[in-house]
Structure formats: C-alpha cells, structure tokens
C-alpha cells in the first residue's frame, strides 16, 4: 500500500506554487496525495507569517490533521517555519519543522514516520537561502501559478519576508519557459506569474547579482509560448512597473489588462516611514499610464491601515487619494506587529479598535470601487474563462480584465473561453451576461 500525504497551504499564490512542487517530490517517492480532510500518513502545512491570523491558524490546522489521523506525521514548512522554527516545534502534534532551504528536500527528512515528542527542526541561517527552486502550481483545471522569482532585497519596515525568504533571486529564463510549456501541454488556459517581488526578475539569475534578463524580457518571451491563452501579472511594485512593460501588455497576444500594484499608504509621510521606494505621485503616474494604454484595465491595490504613527489625517489622506484614483478594488491589510521588524519598535502605536475601524472604511471603499468598475463594463463584449466549481448551482468565470461573472451551472463550460456581452449586476455583486456566440474559442 502506498503511503498517503496531504497538504495545507496558508498565504500567497507563491506558497501554492511551492506546495505543488513539494507534492511532486512526494509523488516521485510513490506517495499518494489525498485531501487534507482525509486520513493520511503525512500532513504537510506550508505556513505564512504575513499576518497575525496566519500564525494563529497554524495550530487549528495541526488539530485538524490530528483529528483525521492521531498517529500521522505532521511537518511544517514555509515562512513561519523559517522565522520561528522553535515556536512551531513546540506545538503539540508537530514532528518536523523545515526552513527556507530545506523544504524542497522534505522527503529526505522522512525516515520511519515515527511521531516525535517534540518537533525536530532543520532550519538554515537565512543568508544560506541563496539558490533558486522553480515551482508551478495547478490550482484547478483553468489556471496555474508560475513562480519566476523568490526573496526580496527591499527593507520595508513592517515586513518579515526578507527574513523568511532571503535575498532576491530569479529562475533562468529558459527554465521559466520550459515550465510554461509544461503547463500549456496540460490544457490549462491561464498562467499567473508569481514571486515575492516579480518586477525585480532577472536579479540572481546566476546565483549572484549578475543577470542577462529583465522583467520586460520575461514578459516578451512568455508572450510567444504556444497554447497559453492568458498570462496575468499577479503583483508588481509601482517603481518596477515600467512604461515599456505597460505598453507591451497593451498590445500583447496573451497578457491580460489586469495589474495588481501595492500602494500601502496614500500619505507620503507614512510611505517614508515604511521605507517604500516611491511616493504617491509615482503611483498616480502608473495608474494614469495604464488607463491611457488600456482604458478597460482592472487595477487592484494593496493598502495597510494602522501603521505606527498613522494619524487620522494620514488615514484620510489615504482614503481620499484612493477615492480619487481610477482603480478597481482594494486588498486591505490591518497592520500587525511582526517580531524583528523596525516598525515593531516604533512609537505612536495605533489602537487596535482604530485600526479595525479604518480597515472597515477602506473595505467599504473597495466594494464601491469594484461596483463602479463593473458598471463601467456593462454593455461591453469580453472573453470569459469558466472555472471548474459548482457553487450553489452556478458556474463562475473571469473576463480578461477580471470582472467576475456567473451563470447557471453547466459542466460543459468548465475550462472553456467564450465571448460574452456583460448585461447586468446580480444582487450578489457578480455580473450576468449573454453569449455573443455559442462557439468555444480556441
């Protein structure tokens, strides 16, 4: 009987792509992959440390694994495992904790799967995380997350990612293209590019700071891959999103008009305290440039509320800045103190109640922005890629510019592309449509 393994991933798309690579390692060792809710011999939890909640959720997930099989071997990998390995090792039920360089060799650490009294830790000094492991994840039948870069050389005062993932380094262009071709051969219609700081792509291509390629080179090369209908840029720093990239996406064969650009604050005072590498005027310039080149482009924004020293004036500056900006939705993060960051030592701490109130205000603004963007798209003809899940009798899909649509469940639509006219917005905020033709697009 083959041994069984189950995986649980917390955090970002990058983590999902790495879980898939780790899972393929288990399959090579003839493990059978099962759902996390099922009984398995090994449970692997890929952790995240970006927010407080991810830390807390870890214990709950370990309990879930123990409930499914009290004798199972439980391993923790990922960012939280690198930052606080001893803390995770103390959690009841955890047998193995692997840091940033060890996680891809997890099967080497599984000897007899005997449970340990305390978690065994194998965690490098983060300076040793200077080599690159390529990954891609197939989340469902319709899209794949392709990792192109890892680590970060930025020193934002609130962020633990450089401590958890090490220096910025990239996959070779030839390997990215090989992975993209593998994905294309599996009839997957969309690739989402992921990394920690993907605009920095190229750096560390040869294991040092030398590089031949830039993010623009990567985008141009991927655009030539046969069989991939859509390429999406997951998230890119405003200072690294160059005019040439925007102009290329505007006339590209495969890249879609959707950008996700972290802002973090609309106040220049706060941006300086965060040690971001731009000020608000550069952000305005990026949004304008995108909208000039692609008037129907969707633009998503990351923003943090409650950073130390954020006064009511600073917050309102951010609120009005975002309200006036031609953007489509927000991802709102409530600031939480992280150990070993500069921000955690700063004074002028914003009370948690105030952070929560500001977060709620920005979430309301996000809903308003998304609604306005969807309304601006009614009456237009778009291409929808339909997803594989039956959600309460409906099938969902996304247009190239990230409008979420719904229709009564029809399994024949799964993983197909159709031209549709967007007609109206349903009570749940999703968009209804009519097929322009019954033809399935190639």
Short mmCIF file of C-alpha atoms in Angstrom, two decimals:
data_model
loop_
_atom_site.label_atom_id
_atom_site.label_comp_id
_atom_site.label_asym_id
_atom_site.label_seq_id
_atom_site.Cartn_x
_atom_site.Cartn_y
_atom_site.Cartn_z
CA UNK A 1 0.00 0.00 0.00
CA UNK A 2 1.34 3.43 -0.92
CA UNK A 3 1.72 5.86 1.93
CA UNK A 4 -0.62 8.87 1.78
CA UNK A 5 0.28 12.55 2.05
CA UNK A 6 -1.96 15.63 2.42
CA UNK A 7 -1.11 19.33 2.12
CA UNK A 8 -2.50 22.57 3.55
CA UNK A 9 -1.28 25.91 2.20
CA UNK A 10 -1.57 29.23 4.02
CA UNK A 11 -0.81 32.59 2.43
CA UNK A 12 0.06 33.69 -1.06
CA UNK A 13 -0.01 32.29 -4.60
CA UNK A 14 3.75 31.75 -4.30
CA UNK A 15 3.16 29.33 -1.42
CA UNK A 16 0.61 27.45 -3.55
CA UNK A 17 3.13 27.07 -6.38
CA UNK A 18 5.76 25.77 -3.93
CA UNK A 19 3.34 23.31 -2.30
CA UNK A 20 2.77 21.81 -5.75
CA UNK A 21 6.50 21.36 -6.28
CA UNK A 22 6.87 19.72 -2.85
CA UNK A 23 3.89 17.47 -3.65
CA UNK A 24 5.51 16.34 -6.90
CA UNK A 25 8.55 15.31 -4.81
CA UNK A 26 6.29 13.08 -2.71
CA UNK A 27 4.70 11.59 -5.83
CA UNK A 28 8.18 10.65 -7.10
CA UNK A 29 8.61 8.75 -3.81
CA UNK A 30 5.33 6.94 -4.60
CA UNK A 31 3.18 8.68 -2.00
CA UNK A 32 -0.49 9.02 -2.88
CA UNK A 33 -1.82 12.56 -2.47
CA UNK A 34 -5.16 12.89 -0.65
CA UNK A 35 -7.31 15.77 0.55
CA UNK A 36 -6.33 17.35 3.88
CA UNK A 37 -9.63 16.30 5.43
CA UNK A 38 -8.86 12.63 4.71
CA UNK A 39 -6.73 10.17 6.66
CA UNK A 40 -3.07 10.41 5.63
CA UNK A 41 0.29 9.15 6.90
CA UNK A 42 1.95 12.57 6.48
CA UNK A 43 0.42 16.06 6.71
CA UNK A 44 2.48 18.95 5.35
CA UNK A 45 1.46 22.51 6.33
CA UNK A 46 3.00 25.30 4.24
CA UNK A 47 2.95 28.31 6.59
CA UNK A 48 2.74 32.06 6.16
CA UNK A 49 3.80 34.84 8.50
CA UNK A 50 2.43 37.94 6.81
CA UNK A 51 -0.39 38.46 9.30
CA UNK A 52 -1.12 37.55 12.88
CA UNK A 53 -4.03 35.37 11.83
CA UNK A 54 -1.84 33.06 9.75
CA UNK A 55 0.20 32.31 12.89
CA UNK A 56 -2.93 31.51 14.89
CA UNK A 57 -4.48 29.39 12.16
CA UNK A 58 -1.48 27.07 12.16
CA UNK A 59 -2.46 25.46 15.49
CA UNK A 60 -6.02 24.93 14.28
CA UNK A 61 -4.77 23.19 11.14
CA UNK A 62 -2.47 20.89 13.17
CA UNK A 63 -5.51 19.90 15.25
CA UNK A 64 -7.43 19.16 12.04
CA UNK A 65 -4.65 16.80 10.93
CA UNK A 66 -4.57 15.08 14.32
CA UNK A 67 -8.32 14.62 14.22
CA UNK A 68 -8.12 12.89 10.81
CA UNK A 69 -5.26 10.65 12.00
CA UNK A 70 -3.81 10.97 15.55
CA UNK A 71 -0.79 8.85 14.53
CA UNK A 72 0.09 10.85 11.41
CA UNK A 73 3.45 12.58 10.95
CA UNK A 74 2.98 16.38 10.80
CA UNK A 75 5.54 18.64 9.07
CA UNK A 76 5.62 22.45 8.94
CA UNK A 77 7.42 24.31 6.15
CA UNK A 78 7.36 27.85 4.75
CA UNK A 79 7.85 31.39 6.02
CA UNK A 80 6.66 30.97 9.61
CA UNK A 81 8.75 27.79 9.86
CA UNK A 82 11.84 29.79 8.85
CA UNK A 83 11.13 32.75 11.16
CA UNK A 84 10.05 30.88 14.30
CA UNK A 85 11.02 27.22 13.95
CA UNK A 86 11.29 26.56 17.71
CA UNK A 87 7.85 28.05 18.33
CA UNK A 88 6.29 25.73 15.74
CA UNK A 89 8.24 22.74 17.05
CA UNK A 90 6.59 23.29 20.46
CA UNK A 91 3.08 22.98 19.02
CA UNK A 92 1.52 19.73 20.15
CA UNK A 93 1.49 17.20 17.31
CA UNK A 94 4.21 18.77 15.15
CA UNK A 95 7.02 16.33 14.28
CA UNK A 96 9.21 18.21 11.80
CA UNK A 97 9.91 21.89 11.02
CA UNK A 98 11.85 22.78 7.86
CA UNK A 99 13.20 26.20 6.93
CA UNK A 100 13.58 28.04 3.63
CA UNK A 101 16.26 25.87 2.01
CA UNK A 102 15.19 22.51 3.45
CA UNK A 103 11.50 22.48 2.47
CA UNK A 104 12.11 21.25 -1.09
CA UNK A 105 14.04 18.23 0.23
CA UNK A 106 11.36 17.24 2.75
CA UNK A 107 11.25 13.58 1.69
CA UNK A 108 14.95 13.27 2.69
CA UNK A 109 13.92 14.04 6.29
CA UNK A 110 11.17 11.43 6.48
CA UNK A 111 12.74 8.27 7.79
CA UNK A 112 10.37 6.00 9.64
CA UNK A 113 7.50 8.48 10.18
CA UNK A 114 7.58 7.78 13.92
CA UNK A 115 6.00 10.62 15.86
CA UNK A 116 8.41 12.74 17.88
CA UNK A 117 7.91 14.01 21.45
CA UNK A 118 8.91 17.44 20.15
CA UNK A 119 9.22 18.76 16.61
CA UNK A 120 12.63 18.24 15.02
CA UNK A 121 13.98 21.46 13.48
CA UNK A 122 16.12 21.80 10.35
CA UNK A 123 16.38 25.49 9.59
CA UNK A 124 19.24 27.30 7.87
CA UNK A 125 20.52 30.79 8.50
CA UNK A 126 18.52 32.84 6.01
CA UNK A 127 21.78 34.02 4.36
CA UNK A 128 22.08 30.46 3.04
CA UNK A 129 18.80 30.77 1.10
CA UNK A 130 20.61 32.00 -1.98
CA UNK A 131 19.71 29.32 -4.52
CA UNK A 132 16.57 29.14 -6.62
CA UNK A 133 13.98 26.36 -6.82
CA UNK A 134 11.49 26.71 -9.69
CA UNK A 135 7.83 25.91 -8.99
CA UNK A 136 4.41 25.97 -10.50
CA UNK A 137 1.01 25.04 -9.13
CA UNK A 138 -2.06 23.91 -10.93
CA UNK A 139 -4.76 25.19 -8.59
CA UNK A 140 -7.63 23.93 -10.71
CA UNK A 141 -8.07 22.93 -14.34
CA UNK A 142 -8.23 26.50 -15.59
CA UNK A 143 -5.17 28.33 -14.26
CA UNK A 144 -1.67 27.74 -12.95
CA UNK A 145 0.57 29.82 -10.68
CA UNK A 146 4.10 30.01 -12.12
CA UNK A 147 6.89 31.11 -9.77
CA UNK A 148 9.54 33.21 -11.53
CA UNK A 149 11.33 34.90 -8.61
CA UNK A 150 11.89 34.49 -4.86
CA UNK A 151 13.17 36.59 -1.96
CA UNK A 152 13.42 40.38 -1.64
CA UNK A 153 16.20 42.95 -1.26
CA UNK A 154 13.83 45.70 -0.10
CA UNK A 155 13.85 46.77 3.54
CA UNK A 156 10.25 47.82 4.18
CA UNK A 157 10.00 48.46 7.92
CA UNK A 158 6.88 46.29 8.51
CA UNK A 159 7.87 43.22 6.50
CA UNK A 160 9.41 39.88 7.52
CA UNK A 161 9.58 38.42 4.01
CA UNK A 162 13.35 39.09 3.53
CA UNK A 163 13.93 37.32 6.88
CA UNK A 164 11.74 34.39 5.80
CA UNK A 165 12.75 34.05 2.15
CA UNK A 166 16.22 35.60 1.80
CA UNK A 167 17.70 37.70 -0.98
CA UNK A 168 16.07 38.40 -4.34
CA UNK A 169 16.84 35.68 -6.87
CA UNK A 170 15.27 34.54 -10.12
CA UNK A 171 14.67 31.48 -12.21
CA UNK A 172 16.57 31.30 -15.51
CA UNK A 173 14.53 32.45 -18.46
CA UNK A 174 14.95 29.06 -20.14
CA UNK A 175 13.51 27.26 -17.10
CA UNK A 176 10.53 29.63 -16.81
CA UNK A 177 9.73 29.00 -20.48
CA UNK A 178 10.13 25.22 -20.01
CA UNK A 179 7.68 25.31 -17.05
CA UNK A 180 5.24 27.45 -19.06
CA UNK A 181 5.36 24.94 -21.93
CA UNK A 182 4.71 22.06 -19.47
CA UNK A 183 1.66 23.95 -18.16
CA UNK A 184 0.43 24.66 -21.70
CA UNK A 185 0.66 20.95 -22.56
CA UNK A 186 -1.89 20.20 -19.80
CA UNK A 187 -4.68 22.21 -21.44
CA UNK A 188 -4.51 24.99 -18.87
CA UNK A 189 -5.71 28.28 -20.29
CA UNK A 190 -4.20 30.82 -17.88
CA UNK A 191 -0.87 31.33 -16.14
CA UNK A 192 -0.50 33.76 -13.21
CA UNK A 193 3.12 34.91 -12.69
CA UNK A 194 4.11 34.86 -9.02
CA UNK A 195 7.08 35.72 -6.85
CA UNK A 196 7.92 37.88 -3.84
CA UNK A 197 8.99 40.87 -5.94
CA UNK A 198 8.49 39.85 -9.57
CA UNK A 199 9.38 43.25 -11.03
CA UNK A 200 12.91 42.52 -9.76
CA UNK A 201 13.03 39.49 -12.08
CA UNK A 202 16.46 38.76 -13.51
CA UNK A 203 18.44 39.55 -10.39
CA UNK A 204 20.20 36.44 -9.11
CA UNK A 205 19.65 34.54 -12.36
CA UNK A 206 23.14 33.06 -11.98
CA UNK A 207 23.14 32.80 -8.18
CA UNK A 208 24.75 36.25 -7.88
CA UNK A 209 23.69 39.80 -8.71
CA UNK A 210 24.61 39.41 -12.38
CA UNK A 211 21.77 38.94 -14.79
CA UNK A 212 21.06 38.95 -18.50
CA UNK A 213 17.31 39.42 -18.40
CA UNK A 214 14.76 41.91 -17.07
CA UNK A 215 11.08 41.59 -16.24
CA UNK A 216 10.27 43.04 -19.68
CA UNK A 217 12.40 40.32 -21.35
CA UNK A 218 10.48 37.71 -19.35
CA UNK A 219 7.10 39.13 -20.37
CA UNK A 220 8.10 39.30 -24.05
CA UNK A 221 9.43 35.72 -24.05
CA UNK A 222 6.33 34.29 -22.33
CA UNK A 223 4.08 36.04 -24.84
CA UNK A 224 5.46 33.75 -27.57
CA UNK A 225 4.52 30.45 -25.81
CA UNK A 226 2.05 28.45 -27.89
CA UNK A 227 -1.09 27.17 -26.18
CA UNK A 228 -1.37 29.64 -23.31
CA UNK A 229 -4.38 31.89 -23.86
CA UNK A 230 -3.87 34.19 -20.90
CA UNK A 231 -0.94 35.44 -18.86
CA UNK A 232 -1.61 37.51 -15.73
CA UNK A 233 0.90 39.52 -13.68
CA UNK A 234 -0.01 38.82 -10.03
CA UNK A 235 1.53 41.77 -8.18
CA UNK A 236 4.25 44.25 -9.10
CA UNK A 237 5.84 47.17 -7.23
CA UNK A 238 4.93 50.56 -8.76
CA UNK A 239 8.57 51.62 -9.07
CA UNK A 240 9.35 48.42 -11.03
CA UNK A 241 6.36 48.61 -13.38
CA UNK A 242 7.98 50.41 -16.30
CA UNK A 243 6.28 52.23 -19.17
CA UNK A 244 7.72 49.69 -21.62
CA UNK A 245 6.01 46.83 -19.76
CA UNK A 246 2.66 48.65 -19.68
CA UNK A 247 2.93 49.44 -23.41
CA UNK A 248 3.86 45.84 -24.23
CA UNK A 249 0.95 44.38 -22.23
CA UNK A 250 -1.40 46.80 -24.04
CA UNK A 251 -0.61 45.18 -27.41
CA UNK A 252 0.33 41.67 -26.25
CA UNK A 253 -1.15 38.41 -27.57
CA UNK A 254 -1.61 36.77 -24.17
CA UNK A 255 -1.08 39.25 -21.30
CA UNK A 256 -4.38 40.49 -19.90
CA UNK A 257 -5.22 44.10 -18.89
CA UNK A 258 -5.09 43.46 -15.15
CA UNK A 259 -2.48 44.86 -12.75
CA UNK A 260 -2.19 44.45 -9.01
CA UNK A 261 0.06 47.19 -7.62
CA UNK A 262 0.89 47.53 -3.90
CA UNK A 263 0.44 51.08 -2.59
CA UNK A 264 0.37 50.53 1.23
CA UNK A 265 -0.39 54.20 2.00
CA UNK A 266 -1.58 57.31 0.18
CA UNK A 267 0.37 59.50 2.63
CA UNK A 268 3.97 60.33 1.69
CA UNK A 269 4.84 60.71 5.40
CA UNK A 270 3.78 57.11 6.04
CA UNK A 271 5.39 55.79 2.82
CA UNK A 272 8.70 57.24 4.06
CA UNK A 273 8.27 55.60 7.48
CA UNK A 274 7.53 52.32 5.71
CA UNK A 275 10.69 52.79 3.58
CA UNK A 276 8.77 52.22 0.39
CA UNK A 277 10.72 53.06 -2.76
CA UNK A 278 8.30 55.61 -4.25
CA UNK A 279 5.96 58.41 -3.24
CA UNK A 280 2.27 58.82 -4.03
CA UNK A 281 2.84 60.91 -7.19
CA UNK A 282 4.66 57.99 -8.88
CA UNK A 283 1.67 55.76 -8.07
CA UNK A 284 -0.73 58.26 -9.68
CA UNK A 285 1.52 58.30 -12.75
CA UNK A 286 1.44 54.46 -13.05
CA UNK A 287 -2.37 54.33 -12.85
CA UNK A 288 -2.73 57.09 -15.45
CA UNK A 289 -0.27 55.38 -17.79
CA UNK A 290 -2.15 52.06 -17.57
CA UNK A 291 -5.54 53.69 -18.15
CA UNK A 292 -4.24 55.67 -21.16
CA UNK A 293 -2.88 52.48 -22.75
CA UNK A 294 -5.78 50.22 -21.66
CA UNK A 295 -8.93 52.19 -20.68
CA UNK A 296 -10.72 48.99 -19.55
CA UNK A 297 -7.82 47.67 -17.46
CA UNK A 298 -8.53 46.40 -13.96
CA UNK A 299 -6.19 47.79 -11.29
CA UNK A 300 -6.04 46.25 -7.81
CA UNK A 301 -4.30 47.92 -4.86
CA UNK A 302 -2.75 46.63 -1.61
CA UNK A 303 -3.08 49.04 1.33
CA UNK A 304 -2.11 48.78 5.01
CA UNK A 305 -4.09 50.63 7.71
CA UNK A 306 -2.98 51.43 11.24
CA UNK A 307 0.78 51.64 10.64
CA UNK A 308 2.60 53.23 13.64
CA UNK A 309 2.26 57.00 13.51
CA UNK A 310 -0.73 56.93 11.11
CA UNK A 311 -2.86 59.82 12.39
CA UNK A 312 -6.48 60.40 11.41
CA UNK A 313 -5.17 63.00 8.90
CA UNK A 314 -2.80 60.46 7.33
CA UNK A 315 -5.58 57.92 7.07
CA UNK A 316 -7.99 60.40 5.46
CA UNK A 317 -5.21 61.37 3.05
CA UNK A 318 -5.04 57.69 2.01
CA UNK A 319 -8.84 57.39 1.82
CA UNK A 320 -9.24 60.46 -0.42
CA UNK A 321 -6.20 59.51 -2.50
CA UNK A 322 -7.77 56.11 -3.27
CA UNK A 323 -11.26 57.53 -3.75
CA UNK A 324 -9.97 59.91 -6.43
CA UNK A 325 -7.88 57.25 -8.19
CA UNK A 326 -9.18 55.29 -11.20
CA UNK A 327 -8.73 51.86 -9.58
CA UNK A 328 -10.95 48.75 -9.44
CA UNK A 329 -10.62 47.14 -5.98
CA UNK A 330 -8.51 47.10 -2.81
CA UNK A 331 -6.86 44.40 -0.73
CA UNK A 332 -6.90 45.93 2.77
CA UNK A 333 -4.44 44.71 5.41
CA UNK A 334 -4.71 45.75 9.05
CA UNK A 335 -1.18 46.42 10.32
CA UNK A 336 0.05 43.83 12.82
CA UNK A 337 3.37 43.97 14.66
CA UNK A 338 5.93 41.42 13.49
CA UNK A 339 9.00 40.48 15.57
CA UNK A 340 12.40 41.66 14.31
CA UNK A 341 10.98 44.47 12.17
CA UNK A 342 11.81 48.16 12.52
CA UNK A 343 8.10 49.11 12.65
CA UNK A 344 7.53 46.93 15.73
CA UNK A 345 9.91 49.21 17.67
CA UNK A 346 8.22 52.45 16.53
CA UNK A 347 6.18 54.62 18.89
CA UNK A 348 2.78 56.20 18.17
CA UNK A 349 1.07 52.82 18.08
CA UNK A 350 -2.43 53.00 16.58
CA UNK A 351 -5.02 51.35 18.89
CA UNK A 352 -6.45 48.12 17.50
CA UNK A 353 -10.02 49.47 17.58
CA UNK A 354 -8.94 52.39 15.39
CA UNK A 355 -7.10 50.05 13.00
CA UNK A 356 -10.26 47.96 12.73
CA UNK A 357 -12.47 50.98 12.02
CA UNK A 358 -10.11 52.26 9.31
CA UNK A 359 -9.94 48.81 7.75
CA UNK A 360 -13.74 48.66 7.60
CA UNK A 361 -13.88 52.09 5.92
CA UNK A 362 -11.44 51.02 3.22
CA UNK A 363 -13.24 47.73 2.66
CA UNK A 364 -16.40 49.75 2.06
CA UNK A 365 -14.50 51.91 -0.42
CA UNK A 366 -13.25 48.77 -2.16
CA UNK A 367 -16.82 47.48 -2.63
CA UNK A 368 -17.82 50.86 -4.07
CA UNK A 369 -14.83 50.88 -6.45
CA UNK A 370 -15.47 47.32 -7.64
CA UNK A 371 -19.14 48.10 -8.27
CA UNK A 372 -18.25 51.24 -10.27
CA UNK A 373 -15.71 49.28 -12.33
CA UNK A 374 -18.21 46.51 -13.06
CA UNK A 375 -20.85 49.08 -14.05
CA UNK A 376 -18.36 50.68 -16.46
CA UNK A 377 -18.00 47.29 -18.20
CA UNK A 378 -21.74 46.64 -18.78
CA UNK A 379 -22.58 46.55 -22.47
CA UNK A 380 -19.03 45.57 -23.48
CA UNK A 381 -18.02 42.29 -25.12
CA UNK A 382 -15.42 40.34 -23.14
CA UNK A 383 -13.86 36.88 -23.11
CA UNK A 384 -14.67 34.72 -20.09
CA UNK A 385 -12.69 31.74 -18.84
CA UNK A 386 -15.06 29.50 -16.89
CA UNK A 387 -13.95 27.75 -13.70
CA UNK A 388 -14.49 24.19 -12.55
CA UNK A 389 -16.55 24.51 -9.39
CA UNK A 390 -20.31 24.22 -8.98
CA UNK A 391 -21.10 27.00 -6.49
CA UNK A 392 -24.70 26.62 -5.30
CA UNK A 393 -25.93 25.82 -8.79
CA UNK A 394 -23.80 28.45 -10.57
CA UNK A 395 -20.61 28.44 -12.59
CA UNK A 396 -18.29 31.42 -12.20
CA UNK A 397 -15.68 32.82 -14.50
CA UNK A 398 -13.45 35.86 -15.03
CA UNK A 399 -13.14 38.17 -18.00
CA UNK A 400 -9.65 39.08 -19.18
CA UNK A 401 -9.95 42.32 -17.16
CA UNK A 402 -11.02 40.46 -14.01
CA UNK A 403 -14.77 41.02 -13.93
CA UNK A 404 -16.34 38.05 -12.11
CA UNK A 405 -19.36 36.61 -13.90
CA UNK A 406 -21.92 33.91 -13.09
CA UNK A 407 -24.34 31.65 -14.97
CA UNK A 408 -26.43 28.59 -14.12
CA UNK A 409 -24.16 25.57 -13.67
CA UNK A 410 -23.19 23.86 -16.93
CA UNK A 411 -20.30 21.36 -16.76
CA UNK A 412 -19.67 21.77 -20.50
CA UNK A 413 -18.47 25.33 -19.87
CA UNK A 414 -15.68 24.28 -17.46
CA UNK A 415 -12.22 25.43 -18.68
CA UNK A 416 -13.60 26.97 -21.88
CA UNK A 417 -13.28 30.50 -23.22
CA UNK A 418 -16.38 32.27 -24.58
CA UNK A 419 -17.13 35.72 -25.91
CA UNK A 420 -19.94 37.30 -23.91
CA UNK A 421 -21.70 40.63 -23.56
CA UNK A 422 -21.89 41.82 -19.94
CA UNK A 423 -25.52 42.78 -19.24
CA UNK A 424 -26.27 43.48 -15.58
CA UNK A 425 -25.07 43.11 -11.99
CA UNK A 426 -26.79 40.49 -9.83
CA UNK A 427 -27.81 41.02 -6.18
CA UNK A 428 -24.60 39.28 -5.02
CA UNK A 429 -22.48 41.78 -6.97
CA UNK A 430 -21.48 39.36 -9.75
CA UNK A 431 -22.14 40.13 -13.40
CA UNK A 432 -24.66 38.40 -15.67
CA UNK A 433 -24.06 38.10 -19.40
CA UNK A 434 -25.31 36.82 -22.74
CA UNK A 435 -23.25 34.66 -25.06
CA UNK A 436 -22.21 36.55 -28.19
CA UNK A 437 -21.92 33.21 -29.98
CA UNK A 438 -22.14 29.59 -28.91
CA UNK A 439 -18.67 28.97 -30.34
CA UNK A 440 -15.95 27.87 -27.91
CA UNK A 441 -12.86 29.99 -28.51
CA UNK A 442 -9.71 28.03 -29.33
#
